[in-house]
PDB file of C-alpha atoms and ligand atoms in Angstrom:
ATOM      1  CA  MET A   1      -5.260  21.171 105.805  1.00 52.00           C
ATOM      2  CA  SER A   2      -3.461  17.950 105.694  1.00 65.00           C
ATOM      3  CA  ASN A   3      -0.742  17.483 107.862  1.00 79.00           C
ATOM      4  CA  SER A   4       2.065  17.183 105.117  1.00 95.00           C
ATOM      5  CA  TYR A   5       3.880  18.844 102.462  1.00 98.00           C
ATOM      6  CA  SER A   6       5.958  17.561  99.541  1.00 98.00           C
ATOM      7  CA  LEU A   7       8.158  19.895  97.435  1.00 98.00           C
ATOM      8  CA  MET A   8      10.246  18.443  93.942  1.00 98.00           C
ATOM      9  CA  ILE A   9      12.536  20.978  92.262  1.00 98.00           C
ATOM     10  CA  HIS A  10      14.038  20.371  88.893  1.00 97.00           C
ATOM     11  CA  GLY A  11      17.445  21.794  87.254  1.00 95.00           C
ATOM     12  CA  GLY A  12      16.901  20.993  83.576  1.00 92.00           C
ATOM     13  CA  ALA A  13      17.224  17.182  81.016  1.00 88.00           C
ATOM     14  CA  GLY A  14      20.002  16.202  78.997  1.00 79.00           C
ATOM     15  CA  ALA A  15      23.298  14.605  78.849  1.00 73.00           C
ATOM     16  CA  LEU A  16      23.956  13.227  82.231  1.00 66.00           C
ATOM     17  CA  GLU A  17      27.010  12.418  80.680  1.00 64.00           C
ATOM     18  CA  ASP A  18      28.515  15.551  79.662  1.00 58.00           C
ATOM     19  CA  LEU A  19      27.030  16.986  82.889  1.00 58.00           C
ATOM     20  CA  LYS A  20      29.699  14.569  85.300  1.00 53.00           C
ATOM     21  CA  GLN A  21      32.226  15.387  83.554  1.00 54.00           C
ATOM     22  CA  GLU A  22      31.770  19.577  83.678  1.00 53.00           C
ATOM     23  CA  ALA A  23      30.702  20.108  86.962  1.00 62.00           C
ATOM     24  CA  SER A  24      31.329  17.354  89.398  1.00 76.00           C
ATOM     25  CA  GLU A  25      27.992  15.347  90.702  1.00 83.00           C
ATOM     26  CA  ALA A  26      28.325  16.739  94.149  1.00 88.00           C
ATOM     27  CA  VAL A  27      28.007  20.586  93.366  1.00 89.00           C
ATOM     28  CA  PHE A  28      24.844  19.959  91.812  1.00 90.00           C
ATOM     29  CA  GLN A  29      23.684  17.540  94.579  1.00 93.00           C
ATOM     30  CA  GLN A  30      24.755  20.742  97.348  1.00 95.00           C
ATOM     31  CA  SER A  31      23.149  23.417  95.252  1.00 95.00           C
ATOM     32  CA  ILE A  32      19.763  20.869  94.642  1.00 96.00           C
ATOM     33  CA  THR A  33      20.370  20.362  98.445  1.00 97.00           C
ATOM     34  CA  ALA A  34      20.168  23.035  99.851  1.00 98.00           C
ATOM     35  CA  ILE A  35      17.496  24.857  97.475  1.00 98.00           C
ATOM     36  CA  LEU A  36      15.051  22.262  99.205  1.00 98.00           C
ATOM     37  CA  GLU A  37      15.903  22.698 102.458  1.00 98.00           C
ATOM     38  CA  GLN A  38      15.160  26.020 102.680  1.00 98.00           C
ATOM     39  CA  GLY A  39      12.195  25.232 100.522  1.00 98.00           C
ATOM     40  CA  ARG A  40      11.199  22.801 103.519  1.00 98.00           C
ATOM     41  CA  GLN A  41      11.426  26.098 106.323  1.00 98.00           C
ATOM     42  CA  ARG A  42       8.682  27.860 104.452  1.00 98.00           C
ATOM     43  CA  LEU A  43       6.107  24.975 103.387  1.00 98.00           C
ATOM     44  CA  GLU A  44       6.785  24.207 107.053  1.00 98.00           C
ATOM     45  CA  GLN A  45       6.109  27.606 108.469  1.00 97.00           C
ATOM     46  CA  GLY A  46       2.852  27.278 106.500  1.00 98.00           C
ATOM     47  CA  ASP A  47       3.397  29.606 103.292  1.00 98.00           C
ATOM     48  CA  SER A  48       1.643  28.438 100.140  1.00 98.00           C
ATOM     49  CA  ALA A  49       2.781  26.059  97.622  1.00 98.00           C
ATOM     50  CA  LEU A  50       2.534  28.859  95.329  1.00 98.00           C
ATOM     51  CA  ASP A  51       5.374  31.087  97.252  1.00 98.00           C
ATOM     52  CA  VAL A  52       7.602  28.109  97.485  1.00 98.00           C
ATOM     53  CA  VAL A  53       7.815  27.142  94.149  1.00 98.00           C
ATOM     54  CA  GLU A  54       8.241  30.781  93.544  1.00 98.00           C
ATOM     55  CA  TYR A  55      11.019  31.390  96.211  1.00 98.00           C
ATOM     56  CA  CYS A  56      12.259  27.735  94.853  1.00 98.00           C
ATOM     57  CA  VAL A  57      12.774  28.916  90.991  1.00 98.00           C
ATOM     58  CA  THR A  58      14.379  32.627  92.460  1.00 98.00           C
ATOM     59  CA  LEU A  59      17.340  30.800  94.244  1.00 97.00           C
ATOM     60  CA  LEU A  60      17.567  28.235  90.938  1.00 96.00           C
ATOM     61  CA  GLU A  61      17.434  31.624  88.636  1.00 95.00           C
ATOM     62  CA  ASN A  62      20.107  33.862  90.850  1.00 94.00           C
ATOM     63  CA  ASP A  63      22.558  30.302  90.217  1.00 92.00           C
ATOM     64  CA  ARG A  64      24.740  30.073  88.077  1.00 88.00           C
ATOM     65  CA  LEU A  65      24.536  26.386  87.428  1.00 88.00           C
ATOM     66  CA  TYR A  66      21.046  26.742  85.547  1.00 91.00           C
ATOM     67  CA  ASN A  67      19.807  27.839  82.851  1.00 91.00           C
ATOM     68  CA  ALA A  68      17.675  30.491  84.256  1.00 93.00           C
ATOM     69  CA  GLY A  69      18.072  33.786  85.329  1.00 93.00           C
ATOM     70  CA  ARG A  70      21.694  34.530  85.900  1.00 91.00           C
ATOM     71  CA  GLY A  71      23.145  31.165  83.748  1.00 86.00           C
ATOM     72  CA  SER A  72      20.158  31.594  80.854  1.00 90.00           C
ATOM     73  CA  VAL A  73      21.968  30.541  77.375  1.00 88.00           C
ATOM     74  CA  LEU A  74      22.216  32.756  74.481  1.00 90.00           C
ATOM     75  CA  ASN A  75      20.046  32.933  71.972  1.00 90.00           C
ATOM     76  CA  ALA A  76      21.120  33.088  67.359  1.00 88.00           C
ATOM     77  CA  GLU A  77      21.915  37.140  67.864  1.00 87.00           C
ATOM     78  CA  GLY A  78      24.258  36.102  71.293  1.00 90.00           C
ATOM     79  CA  LYS A  79      21.532  37.698  73.757  1.00 91.00           C
ATOM     80  CA  VAL A  80      20.015  35.755  76.428  1.00 93.00           C
ATOM     81  CA  GLU A  81      15.618  36.505  76.416  1.00 94.00           C
ATOM     82  CA  MET A  82      13.920  34.386  79.190  1.00 96.00           C
ATOM     83  CA  ASP A  83      10.310  33.040  79.791  1.00 97.00           C
ATOM     84  CA  ALA A  84       8.759  32.161  82.673  1.00 98.00           C
ATOM     85  CA  ALA A  85       5.142  30.940  84.277  1.00 98.00           C
ATOM     86  CA  LEU A  86       3.813  29.548  87.304  1.00 98.00           C
ATOM     87  CA  MET A  87       0.363  28.508  88.554  1.00 98.00           C
ATOM     88  CA  ASN A  88      -1.696  27.512  91.463  1.00 98.00           C
ATOM     89  CA  GLY A  89      -3.835  25.110  91.906  1.00 98.00           C
ATOM     90  CA  ARG A  90      -6.301  26.028  94.088  1.00 98.00           C
ATOM     91  CA  ASP A  91      -8.316  28.547  91.207  1.00 98.00           C
ATOM     92  CA  LEU A  92      -5.913  28.114  88.287  1.00 98.00           C
ATOM     93  CA  SER A  93      -4.668  31.219  88.425  1.00 98.00           C
ATOM     94  CA  ALA A  94      -1.460  31.686  86.391  1.00 98.00           C
ATOM     95  CA  GLY A  95       1.317  33.962  85.126  1.00 98.00           C
ATOM     96  CA  ALA A  96       3.620  33.782  82.599  1.00 98.00           C
ATOM     97  CA  VAL A  97       6.374  36.285  80.652  1.00 98.00           C
ATOM     98  CA  ALA A  98       8.388  35.218  77.572  1.00 98.00           C
ATOM     99  CA  CYS A  99      11.339  36.974  75.429  1.00 97.00           C
ATOM    100  CA  ILE A 100      12.049  38.845  78.002  1.00 96.00           C
ATOM    101  CA  LYS A 101      15.388  40.790  79.370  1.00 94.00           C
ATOM    102  CA  GLN A 102      17.855  41.859  81.923  1.00 93.00           C
ATOM    103  CA  ILE A 103      15.343  41.298  84.555  1.00 95.00           C
ATOM    104  CA  LYS A 104      17.635  39.441  87.931  1.00 95.00           C
ATOM    105  CA  ASN A 105      14.205  37.149  88.665  1.00 96.00           C
ATOM    106  CA  PRO A 106      12.121  36.436  85.914  1.00 97.00           C
ATOM    107  CA  ILE A 107       9.784  34.224  88.039  1.00 98.00           C
ATOM    108  CA  ALA A 108       8.695  37.433  90.564  1.00 97.00           C
ATOM    109  CA  LEU A 109       7.715  39.298  87.138  1.00 98.00           C
ATOM    110  CA  ALA A 110       5.575  36.528  86.463  1.00 98.00           C
ATOM    111  CA  ARG A 111       4.128  36.375  89.807  1.00 98.00           C
ATOM    112  CA  ARG A 112       3.308  40.051  89.514  1.00 98.00           C
ATOM    113  CA  VAL A 113       1.577  39.024  86.234  1.00 98.00           C
ATOM    114  CA  LEU A 114      -0.650  36.448  88.307  1.00 98.00           C
ATOM    115  CA  ASP A 115      -1.438  38.632  91.122  1.00 98.00           C
ATOM    116  CA  ARG A 116      -2.849  41.788  89.276  1.00 96.00           C
ATOM    117  CA  GLY A 117      -4.835  38.958  87.852  1.00 90.00           C
ATOM    118  CA  GLU A 118      -4.887  41.384  84.172  1.00 94.00           C
ATOM    119  CA  HIS A 119      -3.788  39.129  82.281  1.00 98.00           C
ATOM    120  CA  VAL A 120      -2.011  35.400  82.299  1.00 98.00           C
ATOM    121  CA  LEU A 121       1.103  35.975  79.531  1.00 98.00           C
ATOM    122  CA  LEU A 122       2.388  39.172  78.940  1.00 98.00           C
ATOM    123  CA  VAL A 123       5.756  39.381  76.130  1.00 98.00           C
ATOM    124  CA  GLY A 124       8.377  41.029  74.862  1.00 95.00           C
ATOM    125  CA  ASP A 125       8.700  44.810  75.492  1.00 95.00           C
ATOM    126  CA  GLY A 126       5.564  44.498  76.939  1.00 97.00           C
ATOM    127  CA  ALA A 127       6.701  42.401  79.902  1.00 97.00           C
ATOM    128  CA  LEU A 128       9.628  44.701  80.294  1.00 95.00           C
ATOM    129  CA  GLU A 129       7.127  48.155  80.688  1.00 96.00           C
ATOM    130  CA  PHE A 130       5.133  45.886  82.906  1.00 97.00           C
ATOM    131  CA  ALA A 131       8.413  45.361  84.767  1.00 96.00           C
ATOM    132  CA  GLN A 132       8.745  48.711  85.156  1.00 95.00           C
ATOM    133  CA  PHE A 133       5.964  49.831  87.004  1.00 95.00           C
ATOM    134  CA  CYS A 134       6.309  46.868  89.431  1.00 95.00           C
ATOM    135  CA  GLN A 135      10.201  48.495  90.194  1.00 94.00           C
ATOM    136  CA  MET A 136      11.361  44.708  89.575  1.00 92.00           C
ATOM    137  CA  GLU A 137      15.393  43.937  89.637  1.00 85.00           C
ATOM    138  CA  THR A 138      17.320  44.904  86.101  1.00 88.00           C
ATOM    139  CA  TYR A 139      20.389  43.494  85.354  1.00 91.00           C
ATOM    140  CA  PRO A 140      23.121  45.013  82.784  1.00 90.00           C
ATOM    141  CA  ASP A 141      23.370  42.080  80.028  1.00 85.00           C
ATOM    142  CA  ASP A 142      27.022  41.222  81.256  1.00 85.00           C
ATOM    143  CA  TYR A 143      25.143  40.588  84.868  1.00 89.00           C
ATOM    144  CA  PHE A 144      23.797  37.309  82.581  1.00 87.00           C
ATOM    145  CA  ILE A 145      26.077  36.221  79.820  1.00 85.00           C
ATOM    146  CA  THR A 146      29.196  34.140  80.203  1.00 81.00           C
ATOM    147  CA  ASP A 147      32.472  33.282  78.637  1.00 83.00           C
ATOM    148  CA  ALA A 148      31.235  29.497  78.748  1.00 81.00           C
ATOM    149  CA  ARG A 149      27.715  30.231  77.322  1.00 85.00           C
ATOM    150  CA  ILE A 150      29.570  32.431  74.226  1.00 87.00           C
ATOM    151  CA  LYS A 151      31.720  29.364  73.823  1.00 86.00           C
ATOM    152  CA  GLN A 152      28.391  27.486  73.935  1.00 83.00           C
ATOM    153  CA  LEU A 153      26.650  28.897  71.702  1.00 87.00           C
ATOM    154  CA  ALA A 154      29.855  29.198  68.950  1.00 87.00           C
ATOM    155  CA  GLU A 155      29.579  25.269  69.417  1.00 85.00           C
ATOM    156  CA  ALA A 156      25.861  24.651  68.509  1.00 84.00           C
ATOM    157  CA  LYS A 157      26.251  27.976  65.672  1.00 84.00           C
ATOM    158  CA  SER A 158      29.769  25.506  64.099  1.00 83.00           C
ATOM    159  CA  ALA A 159      27.301  22.351  64.937  1.00 82.00           C
ATOM    160  CA  GLY A 160      24.245  24.770  62.470  1.00 78.00           C
ATOM    161  CA  ARG A 161      22.249  23.588  65.694  1.00 72.00           C
ATOM    162  CA  MET A 162      19.426  24.288  68.660  1.00 68.00           C
ATOM    163  CA  THR A 163      20.294  22.356  71.504  1.00 68.00           C
ATOM    164  CA  LEU A 164      19.048  21.731  74.710  1.00 68.00           C
ATOM    165  CA  ASP A 165      21.419  24.025  77.598  1.00 69.00           C
ATOM    166  CA  HIS A 166      22.581  19.981  78.599  1.00 60.00           C
ATOM    167  CA  GLU A 167      22.635  18.685  75.310  1.00 60.00           C
ATOM    168  CA  ARG A 168      26.023  16.750  73.941  1.00 54.00           C
ATOM    169  CA  ILE A 169      27.421  18.389  70.975  1.00 44.00           C
ATOM    170  CA  LYS A 170      31.287  18.507  72.474  1.00 41.00           C
ATOM    171  CA  PRO A 171      32.060  18.780  75.863  1.00 37.00           C
ATOM    172  CA  SER A 172      31.520  22.364  77.341  1.00 38.00           C
ATOM    173  CA  GLN A 173      29.625  23.695  79.661  1.00 39.00           C
ATOM    174  CA  LYS A 174      26.032  22.204  79.681  1.00 46.00           C
ATOM    175  CA  LEU A 175      23.784  23.016  82.236  1.00 47.00           C
ATOM    176  CA  GLY A 176      19.682  23.503  82.427  1.00 80.00           C
ATOM    177  CA  THR A 177      16.257  24.618  82.633  1.00 91.00           C
ATOM    178  CA  VAL A 178      14.404  24.857  86.572  1.00 96.00           C
ATOM    179  CA  GLY A 179      11.475  24.854  87.956  1.00 98.00           C
ATOM    180  CA  ALA A 180       9.361  23.838  90.498  1.00 98.00           C
ATOM    181  CA  VAL A 181       6.262  21.450  91.789  1.00 98.00           C
ATOM    182  CA  ALA A 182       4.966  21.119  95.715  1.00 98.00           C
ATOM    183  CA  GLN A 183       2.109  20.827  98.063  1.00 98.00           C
ATOM    184  CA  ASP A 184       1.728  22.917 101.432  1.00 98.00           C
ATOM    185  CA  LEU A 185       0.247  22.009 104.622  1.00 98.00           C
ATOM    186  CA  GLN A 186      -3.237  22.870 103.140  1.00 98.00           C
ATOM    187  CA  GLY A 187      -3.074  20.537 100.610  1.00 98.00           C
ATOM    188  CA  ASN A 188      -2.660  23.169  97.249  1.00 98.00           C
ATOM    189  CA  LEU A 189      -0.527  22.690  94.712  1.00 98.00           C
ATOM    190  CA  ALA A 190       1.321  24.811  92.402  1.00 98.00           C
ATOM    191  CA  ALA A 191       5.069  24.872  89.938  1.00 98.00           C
ATOM    192  CA  ALA A 192       6.422  26.894  88.594  1.00 98.00           C
ATOM    193  CA  THR A 193       8.979  26.944  85.420  1.00 98.00           C
ATOM    194  CA  SER A 194      12.058  29.645  84.466  1.00 97.00           C
ATOM    195  CA  THR A 195      13.969  29.452  81.171  1.00 96.00           C
ATOM    196  CA  GLY A 196      17.141  30.822  79.322  1.00 94.00           C
ATOM    197  CA  GLY A 197      15.281  28.249  76.612  1.00 92.00           C
ATOM    198  CA  LEU A 198      17.547  26.715  73.939  1.00 90.00           C
ATOM    199  CA  VAL A 199      20.796  27.715  73.067  1.00 88.00           C
ATOM    200  CA  ASN A 200      20.937  28.910  69.641  1.00 88.00           C
ATOM    201  CA  LYS A 201      17.154  29.346  69.469  1.00 90.00           C
ATOM    202  CA  ARG A 202      15.545  32.126  66.643  1.00 92.00           C
ATOM    203  CA  TRP A 203      15.148  35.879  68.379  1.00 93.00           C
ATOM    204  CA  GLY A 204      11.613  36.237  69.666  1.00 94.00           C
ATOM    205  CA  ARG A 205      11.354  32.221  70.218  1.00 95.00           C
ATOM    206  CA  VAL A 206       8.499  30.903  72.766  1.00 96.00           C
ATOM    207  CA  GLY A 207       9.360  27.263  73.963  1.00 95.00           C
ATOM    208  CA  ASP A 208       6.660  25.336  75.963  1.00 97.00           C
ATOM    209  CA  THR A 209       8.094  26.640  79.567  1.00 97.00           C
ATOM    210  CA  PRO A 210       5.159  29.846  79.690  1.00 98.00           C
ATOM    211  CA  VAL A 211       2.330  28.056  78.411  1.00 98.00           C
ATOM    212  CA  VAL A 212       0.294  27.316  80.539  1.00 98.00           C
ATOM    213  CA  GLY A 213      -0.181  23.444  79.790  1.00 98.00           C
ATOM    214  CA  ALA A 214       2.574  23.295  78.100  1.00 98.00           C
ATOM    215  CA  GLY A 215       6.251  23.687  79.970  1.00 98.00           C
ATOM    216  CA  VAL A 216       3.579  24.177  83.562  1.00 98.00           C
ATOM    217  CA  PHE A 217       0.918  23.353  84.937  1.00 98.00           C
ATOM    218  CA  ALA A 218      -1.269  22.502  88.480  1.00 99.00           C
ATOM    219  CA  ASP A 219      -4.564  21.823  89.891  1.00 98.00           C
ATOM    220  CA  ASN A 220      -5.867  20.583  92.300  1.00 98.00           C
ATOM    221  CA  GLU A 221      -8.107  17.985  91.158  1.00 98.00           C
ATOM    222  CA  THR A 222      -4.779  16.557  89.410  1.00 98.00           C
ATOM    223  CA  CYS A 223      -1.543  17.267  90.317  1.00 98.00           C
ATOM    224  CA  ALA A 224       1.319  20.054  89.243  1.00 99.00           C
ATOM    225  CA  VAL A 225       3.553  19.373  86.561  1.00 98.00           C
ATOM    226  CA  SER A 226       6.699  21.540  85.648  1.00 98.00           C
ATOM    227  CA  ALA A 227       8.680  20.012  82.318  1.00 97.00           C
ATOM    228  CA  THR A 228      12.329  20.832  80.417  1.00 96.00           C
ATOM    229  CA  GLY A 229      12.828  19.539  77.315  1.00 94.00           C
ATOM    230  CA  TYR A 230      13.074  20.619  73.820  1.00 92.00           C
ATOM    231  CA  GLY A 231      10.134  23.552  74.079  1.00 94.00           C
ATOM    232  CA  GLU A 232       8.048  22.651  71.059  1.00 95.00           C
ATOM    233  CA  GLN A 233       7.493  19.216  71.575  1.00 96.00           C
ATOM    234  CA  PHE A 234       6.252  19.792  74.559  1.00 97.00           C
ATOM    235  CA  LEU A 235       3.871  22.206  73.447  1.00 98.00           C
ATOM    236  CA  ARG A 236       2.511  20.783  70.340  1.00 98.00           C
ATOM    237  CA  THR A 237       1.919  17.628  72.745  1.00 98.00           C
ATOM    238  CA  VAL A 238       0.629  20.159  75.265  1.00 98.00           C
ATOM    239  CA  LEU A 239       2.462  17.907  77.512  1.00 98.00           C
ATOM    240  CA  ALA A 240       1.796  19.098  81.630  1.00 98.00           C
ATOM    241  CA  LYS A 241      -2.256  19.240  81.075  1.00 98.00           C
ATOM    242  CA  THR A 242      -2.032  15.441  79.267  1.00 98.00           C
ATOM    243  CA  ILE A 243       0.093  14.402  82.592  1.00 98.00           C
ATOM    244  CA  SER A 244      -2.773  16.323  84.345  1.00 98.00           C
ATOM    245  CA  ASP A 245      -5.354  15.263  81.746  1.00 98.00           C
ATOM    246  CA  PHE A 246      -3.907  10.579  83.194  1.00 98.00           C
ATOM    247  CA  VAL A 247      -4.543  11.943  86.450  1.00 98.00           C
ATOM    248  CA  HIS A 248      -7.591  13.466  86.422  1.00 98.00           C
ATOM    249  CA  PHE A 249      -9.496  10.597  83.231  1.00 98.00           C
ATOM    250  CA  LYS A 250      -7.452   7.523  84.057  1.00 98.00           C
ATOM    251  CA  GLY A 251      -6.760   7.794  87.835  1.00 98.00           C
ATOM    252  CA  MET A 252      -3.269   7.678  87.500  1.00 98.00           C
ATOM    253  CA  ASP A 253      -0.719   8.744  90.281  1.00 98.00           C
ATOM    254  CA  ALA A 254       2.059  10.734  89.882  1.00 98.00           C
ATOM    255  CA  ASP A 255       4.424   7.854  89.263  1.00 98.00           C
ATOM    256  CA  ALA A 256       2.024   6.512  86.153  1.00 98.00           C
ATOM    257  CA  ALA A 257       1.578   9.748  84.725  1.00 98.00           C
ATOM    258  CA  ALA A 258       4.821  11.448  84.306  1.00 98.00           C
ATOM    259  CA  LYS A 259       5.793   8.399  82.985  1.00 98.00           C
ATOM    260  CA  ALA A 260       2.710   8.149  80.432  1.00 98.00           C
ATOM    261  CA  GLY A 261       3.389  11.968  79.307  1.00 98.00           C
ATOM    262  CA  ILE A 262       6.862  10.584  78.606  1.00 98.00           C
ATOM    263  CA  GLU A 263       5.719   7.411  76.409  1.00 98.00           C
ATOM    264  CA  TYR A 264       3.411   9.873  75.094  1.00 98.00           C
ATOM    265  CA  LEU A 265       6.316  12.509  73.984  1.00 98.00           C
ATOM    266  CA  VAL A 266       7.920   9.682  73.017  1.00 98.00           C
ATOM    267  CA  ARG A 267       5.483   7.561  70.442  1.00 98.00           C
ATOM    268  CA  LYS A 268       3.953  11.222  69.031  1.00 98.00           C
ATOM    269  CA  VAL A 269       6.625  13.612  68.679  1.00 98.00           C
ATOM    270  CA  GLN A 270      10.481  11.607  69.480  1.00 96.00           C
ATOM    271  CA  GLY A 271      10.866  13.462  72.430  1.00 95.00           C
ATOM    272  CA  ASP A 272      13.787  14.628  74.167  1.00 92.00           C
ATOM    273  CA  GLY A 273      12.990  15.575  77.968  1.00 94.00           C
ATOM    274  CA  GLY A 274      11.807  15.912  81.454  1.00 95.00           C
ATOM    275  CA  VAL A 275       9.038  16.502  84.224  1.00 97.00           C
ATOM    276  CA  ILE A 276       8.549  16.305  87.615  1.00 98.00           C
ATOM    277  CA  VAL A 277       5.285  16.078  89.795  1.00 98.00           C
ATOM    278  CA  ILE A 278       3.654  15.889  92.956  1.00 98.00           C
ATOM    279  CA  ASP A 279       0.022  14.514  92.865  1.00 98.00           C
ATOM    280  CA  GLY A 280      -3.044  15.738  95.510  1.00 98.00           C
ATOM    281  CA  ALA A 281      -1.528  12.853  97.576  1.00 98.00           C
ATOM    282  CA  GLY A 282       1.922  14.085  97.889  1.00 98.00           C
ATOM    283  CA  ASN A 283       3.549  11.664  95.599  1.00 98.00           C
ATOM    284  CA  CYS A 284       6.772  13.084  94.089  1.00 98.00           C
ATOM    285  CA  ALA A 285       7.795  11.169  90.694  1.00 98.00           C
ATOM    286  CA  ALA A 286       9.626  12.349  87.900  1.00 98.00           C
ATOM    287  CA  ALA A 287      10.511  10.966  84.104  1.00 97.00           C
ATOM    288  CA  GLN A 288      12.566  11.907  81.114  1.00 95.00           C
ATOM    289  CA  SER A 289      13.509  10.145  78.220  1.00 94.00           C
ATOM    290  CA  THR A 290      17.161  12.363  78.142  1.00 91.00           C
ATOM    291  CA  SER A 291      19.828  10.455  80.250  1.00 88.00           C
ATOM    292  CA  GLY A 292      19.974  12.718  82.454  1.00 89.00           C
ATOM    293  CA  LEU A 293      17.340  14.894  84.912  1.00 94.00           C
ATOM    294  CA  ILE A 294      18.459  16.774  87.321  1.00 94.00           C
ATOM    295  CA  ARG A 295      16.074  17.015  89.937  1.00 97.00           C
ATOM    296  CA  GLY A 296      15.937  16.459  93.659  1.00 98.00           C
ATOM    297  CA  TRP A 297      12.113  15.942  96.405  1.00 98.00           C
ATOM    298  CA  ILE A 298      10.904  15.652  99.815  1.00 98.00           C
ATOM    299  CA  GLU A 299       7.857  13.647 100.128  1.00 98.00           C
ATOM    300  CA  ARG A 300       5.470  14.181 102.379  1.00 98.00           C
ATOM    301  CA  GLY A 301       7.791  16.080 104.565  1.00 97.00           C
ATOM    302  CA  GLY A 302      10.363  12.821 104.396  1.00 98.00           C
ATOM    303  CA  GLU A 303      14.361  14.027 104.106  1.00 98.00           C
ATOM    304  CA  ALA A 304      15.601  15.540 100.961  1.00 98.00           C
ATOM    305  CA  ILE A 305      17.309  13.072  98.018  1.00 97.00           C
ATOM    306  CA  CYS A 306      18.898  14.384  94.818  1.00 96.00           C
ATOM    307  CA  LYS A 307      19.262  12.450  91.224  1.00 94.00           C
ATOM    308  CA  LEU A 308      21.250  13.347  88.197  1.00 90.00           C
ATOM    309  CA  GLY A 309      20.328  10.385  85.582  1.00 85.00           C
TER     310      GLY A 309
HETATM  311  N1  LIG B   1      11.842  23.657  77.885  1.00 50.50           N
HETATM  312  C1  LIG B   1      12.892  25.038  77.161  1.00 50.50           C
HETATM  313  C2  LIG B   1      12.596  25.284  76.060  1.00 50.50           C
HETATM  314  O1  LIG B   1      12.502  24.856  75.021  1.00 50.50           O
HETATM  315  C3  LIG B   1      14.695  24.415  77.490  1.00 50.50           C
HETATM  316  C4  LIG B   1      14.892  23.219  78.277  1.00 50.50           C
HETATM  317  O2  LIG B   1      13.531  23.036  78.906  1.00 50.50           O
HETATM  318  O3  LIG B   1      16.168  22.926  78.400  1.00 50.50           O
HETATM  319  O4  LIG B   1      12.315  26.571  76.186  1.00 50.50           O
END
């Protein structure tokens, strides 16, 4: 039993300049700090890291500020298709869902997949049937689709591009994928990530978020990682597991491993994105190749800190 806990959350990577322009820094800081404090309460009362990362990501999914759950971006067909995953560092159990629609909290569905233990990743209609079986809450499309997202898709289409939510095409609503990593009072690590994916993505496209080792990874012997950025680049570099390997094979702490991971992402595939990491000693760290990464953390029970740059 360790006597402290750590928690770190993120709200996506991208162009900080746009972010500052459109929603004031204070709005993000308020949201991130409130979610961290709610997570702190759960960790202090002895809840598991797995429960707390799920809980924090649920709160982020319910907030339209972020590209996950309610605030998800639109694919090329103008539809929402969401991906989410979580992993328990205690026993490497994991649950993930991809290309799902109308589920209020994709991370809660991923948790059902983990708890059932039969499979790790369910996609599309099969995942939705499983959601019905689990009596998950569903909402009509208009719960998810906003005018700002329709405008953002039109801009990406006219630029002929697929973009990160927080990316500069021209000023518009730029928001972000979400994630959480935690260490509980028992010393267990867990990670969770949830996203609407890339703006203007092809339907059926699956990014790094629901793929264990790419957008999410947790192992008590190394660290917990949640990633955000161009999913294809994180898939090709298996980035979350690569960061865990830096801890395992090179003895790095969270800070060194996060930096080495992003250096590898840039060197190998000119990758755009960021990661948050907590290691077994409860150290919190982040690194990014984009100008912005919305994040906040509580290290070993200390004060909640929020940073956007
Ligand atoms: N990684 C996500 C994806 O490619 C997008 C993001 O992090 O903003 O689906």
